[in-house]
Coordinates of C-alpha atoms in Angstrom, one line a residue:
M1 CA -24.6 -9.6 -10.1
N2 CA -24.2 -6.9 -7.3
Q3 CA -27.5 -4.9 -6.4
P4 CA -26.9 -1.0 -6.7
N5 CA -27.1 1.1 -3.6
T6 CA -26.4 4.8 -2.4
Q7 CA -23.0 4.0 -1.3
Q8 CA -21.8 3.1 -5.0
A9 CA -22.5 6.7 -6.2
S10 CA -20.2 8.2 -3.5
P11 CA -16.3 8.4 -4.4
L12 CA -13.7 6.4 -2.7
T13 CA -11.9 8.5 0.2
S14 CA -8.4 9.4 0.0
C15 CA -5.7 10.5 2.6
P16 CA -1.8 10.8 1.7
R17 CA -1.1 7.1 2.0
S18 CA -3.9 6.4 -0.9
T19 CA -3.6 9.4 -3.2
V20 CA -1.9 8.9 -6.6
R21 CA 1.0 11.2 -6.6
R22 CA 2.7 10.6 -10.2
A23 CA 0.6 10.8 -13.6
T24 CA -2.4 12.0 -11.5
K25 CA -4.5 12.3 -14.7
R26 CA -4.9 8.4 -14.7
A27 CA -6.3 8.4 -11.5
S28 CA -10.0 7.9 -10.1
V29 CA -11.6 7.6 -7.0
N30 CA -14.7 6.8 -9.0
R31 CA -16.4 3.6 -7.2
Q32 CA -18.0 2.2 -9.8
V33 CA -14.8 2.2 -12.1
A34 CA -13.2 0.6 -8.9
Y35 CA -16.1 -2.1 -8.8
T36 CA -15.7 -3.1 -12.3
L37 CA -12.1 -3.9 -12.0
I38 CA -12.6 -6.0 -8.6
D39 CA -15.5 -7.6 -10.3
R40 CA -13.6 -8.4 -13.7
L41 CA -10.4 -9.9 -11.5
K42 CA -11.3 -11.5 -8.3
T43 CA -7.8 -11.9 -7.7
A44 CA -6.1 -9.7 -5.2
H45 CA -2.9 -9.2 -3.5
L46 CA -3.3 -8.9 0.3
G47 CA -0.7 -7.0 2.1
F48 CA 0.1 -6.8 5.9
V49 CA 2.7 -6.7 8.5
E50 CA 3.5 -9.9 10.2
D51 CA 6.6 -10.1 13.1
G52 CA 7.4 -6.6 12.1
E53 CA 8.2 -7.7 8.3
P54 CA 6.0 -6.8 5.2
R55 CA 4.0 -9.9 3.8
I56 CA 1.9 -10.2 0.5
I57 CA -0.3 -13.0 -0.5
P58 CA -2.1 -13.3 -3.7
I59 CA -5.7 -14.3 -2.8
T60 CA -9.2 -14.6 -4.2
A61 CA -11.4 -11.3 -3.5
W62 CA -14.7 -10.6 -4.4
R63 CA -17.4 -8.1 -4.0
L64 CA -20.8 -8.1 -2.4
D65 CA -22.2 -4.3 -2.4
D66 CA -19.6 -2.6 -0.6
H67 CA -17.6 -4.8 0.8
L68 CA -14.8 -7.1 -0.2
Y69 CA -14.7 -10.8 1.0
V70 CA -12.0 -13.2 1.4
H71 CA -12.0 -16.5 3.0
T72 CA -9.2 -18.6 4.8
L73 CA -8.6 -21.6 6.8
N74 CA -10.3 -21.0 10.1
G75 CA -7.7 -20.7 12.8
G76 CA -5.1 -20.7 10.3
R77 CA -2.0 -18.1 10.2
L78 CA -4.0 -15.8 7.6
S79 CA -7.2 -16.1 9.7
K80 CA -5.4 -14.8 12.8
R81 CA -3.8 -12.0 11.0
L82 CA -6.9 -10.9 9.6
G83 CA -8.8 -11.1 12.6
S84 CA -6.2 -9.0 14.3
G85 CA -7.6 -5.9 13.0
Q86 CA -4.4 -4.4 11.8
L87 CA -4.6 -2.2 8.5
L88 CA -4.6 -4.0 5.1
C89 CA -3.2 -3.1 2.0
I90 CA -5.3 -4.6 -1.1
S91 CA -4.5 -4.4 -4.7
F92 CA -5.8 -5.7 -7.9
A93 CA -4.1 -5.1 -11.5
V94 CA -4.1 -6.0 -15.0
T95 CA -2.2 -5.5 -18.0
N96 CA -4.5 -5.1 -21.4
E97 CA -1.8 -4.1 -23.6
W98 CA 1.8 -3.6 -24.2
V99 CA 2.7 -0.3 -25.8
L100 CA 5.6 -0.5 -28.3
T101 CA 7.4 2.8 -29.2
K102 CA 10.2 3.9 -31.4
S103 CA 12.7 4.2 -28.4
A104 CA 13.5 1.7 -25.8
Y105 CA 12.7 4.4 -23.1
H106 CA 9.3 5.1 -24.0
H107 CA 7.9 1.4 -24.1
S108 CA 4.8 1.4 -21.7
A109 CA 2.0 -0.7 -20.8
N110 CA -2.0 0.1 -20.8
Y111 CA -3.1 -1.2 -17.7
E112 CA -5.8 -0.9 -14.7
S113 CA -5.1 -1.0 -11.0
L114 CA -6.8 -0.6 -7.9
V115 CA -5.1 0.1 -4.1
L116 CA -7.4 -0.3 -1.2
F117 CA -7.0 0.2 2.6
G118 CA -9.1 -1.4 5.3
R119 CA -9.6 -3.8 8.1
A120 CA -11.1 -7.2 8.3
Q121 CA -14.2 -8.4 10.1
L122 CA -14.9 -12.0 10.6
V123 CA -18.0 -12.8 9.3
E124 CA -20.2 -14.7 11.8
D125 CA -23.6 -14.3 10.8
T126 CA -24.9 -17.3 8.8
A127 CA -26.9 -15.4 6.4
E128 CA -24.2 -13.2 5.6
F129 CA -22.0 -16.5 4.9
D130 CA -24.3 -17.7 2.6
A131 CA -24.9 -14.4 0.8
A132 CA -21.0 -13.9 0.3
F133 CA -20.6 -17.5 -1.0
R134 CA -23.6 -17.4 -2.9
A135 CA -22.4 -14.0 -4.9
I136 CA -18.7 -15.4 -5.6
I137 CA -20.2 -18.9 -6.9
N138 CA -23.1 -17.2 -9.1
Q139 CA -20.5 -14.5 -10.5
I140 CA -18.5 -17.5 -11.6
E141 CA -21.5 -19.2 -13.4
P142 CA -24.8 -17.5 -12.9
G143 CA -27.4 -19.8 -11.0
R144 CA -24.7 -22.4 -9.9
W145 CA -25.3 -21.6 -6.4
E146 CA -28.7 -22.9 -6.6
Q147 CA -27.5 -26.0 -8.1
V148 CA -24.8 -27.2 -6.1
R149 CA -24.8 -28.5 -2.3
A150 CA -24.9 -25.7 0.3
P151 CA -21.9 -26.0 2.8
N152 CA -22.5 -28.4 5.8
Q153 CA -21.6 -27.5 9.2
K154 CA -17.9 -29.1 9.2
E155 CA -17.0 -27.0 6.0
R156 CA -18.4 -23.8 7.8
R157 CA -16.7 -24.3 10.9
A158 CA -13.5 -24.7 8.7
T159 CA -13.9 -21.5 6.7
G160 CA -12.8 -18.3 8.0
L161 CA -14.6 -15.5 5.9
F162 CA -13.7 -12.0 6.2
R163 CA -15.4 -8.7 5.0
I164 CA -13.4 -5.6 4.3
P165 CA -15.3 -2.2 3.6
I166 CA -14.4 -0.7 0.4
E167 CA -13.8 2.9 1.4
E168 CA -10.5 4.1 1.0
G169 CA -8.4 3.7 -2.2
S170 CA -7.4 4.9 -5.7
F171 CA -7.8 3.6 -9.2
K172 CA -5.2 4.4 -11.7
S173 CA -4.9 3.1 -15.7
R174 CA -3.4 3.8 -18.7
T175 CA -5.1 4.0 -22.2
G176 CA -4.0 4.9 -25.7
G177 CA -1.1 4.6 -28.1
P178 CA 2.6 5.3 -28.0
N179 CA 4.2 8.5 -26.9
E180 CA 7.0 9.6 -28.8
D181 CA 9.8 12.1 -29.1
P182 CA 9.3 14.4 -32.2
E183 CA 12.7 13.4 -33.4
D184 CA 11.9 9.6 -33.2
M185 CA 9.1 9.8 -35.3
G186 CA 11.0 9.5 -38.7
L187 CA 12.8 6.5 -37.6
P188 CA 11.5 3.2 -39.8
I189 CA 10.5 1.2 -36.6
W190 CA 6.8 0.0 -36.2
H191 CA 5.0 1.1 -33.0
G192 CA 1.6 0.7 -31.6
T193 CA -0.1 -1.6 -28.9
V194 CA -0.1 -5.4 -28.9
P195 CA -2.3 -7.4 -26.5
A196 CA -1.1 -8.7 -23.3
V197 CA -0.9 -12.2 -22.7
T198 CA -2.9 -13.1 -19.4

């Protein structure tokens, strides 16, 4: 799907804004763990500032090597925002299981999440444009790019493709069963995990 390279062996970088501060034992800067979640979900929430106010937009985001790619209408509102060079916040998250406990307070979720920070760059090279779209289409169904019609010039002009380096961020997850207070263990109430509906 994605060819390994030397960057994949290095951890994600972090600074105060991207460092997990609560339940730090659940955090990771392992690049391969982050890549696995990106490749699985391919749906991100893209945060930015517009007119002095926060905005967040769900968007398809996929990976090729050490970069995220997103596409928009060329010349549209989001395309202009991405092209401005401002710092972006990109998140991926999925709930895998609900954790049911004997007390209302301790109910929880088993989840995986990733928050990245970076700046987008417009892709203008035709070869990179094709490689990026080949990656997402073949990730959805292997070999499909080779079967379908390639984008024509009108479609290329209408598409704003942006590259975001995967450099700074943190992964966080929870796994396992319920955490109970000792005095609650005798309560005749079932506890455990149930699959989340996604």
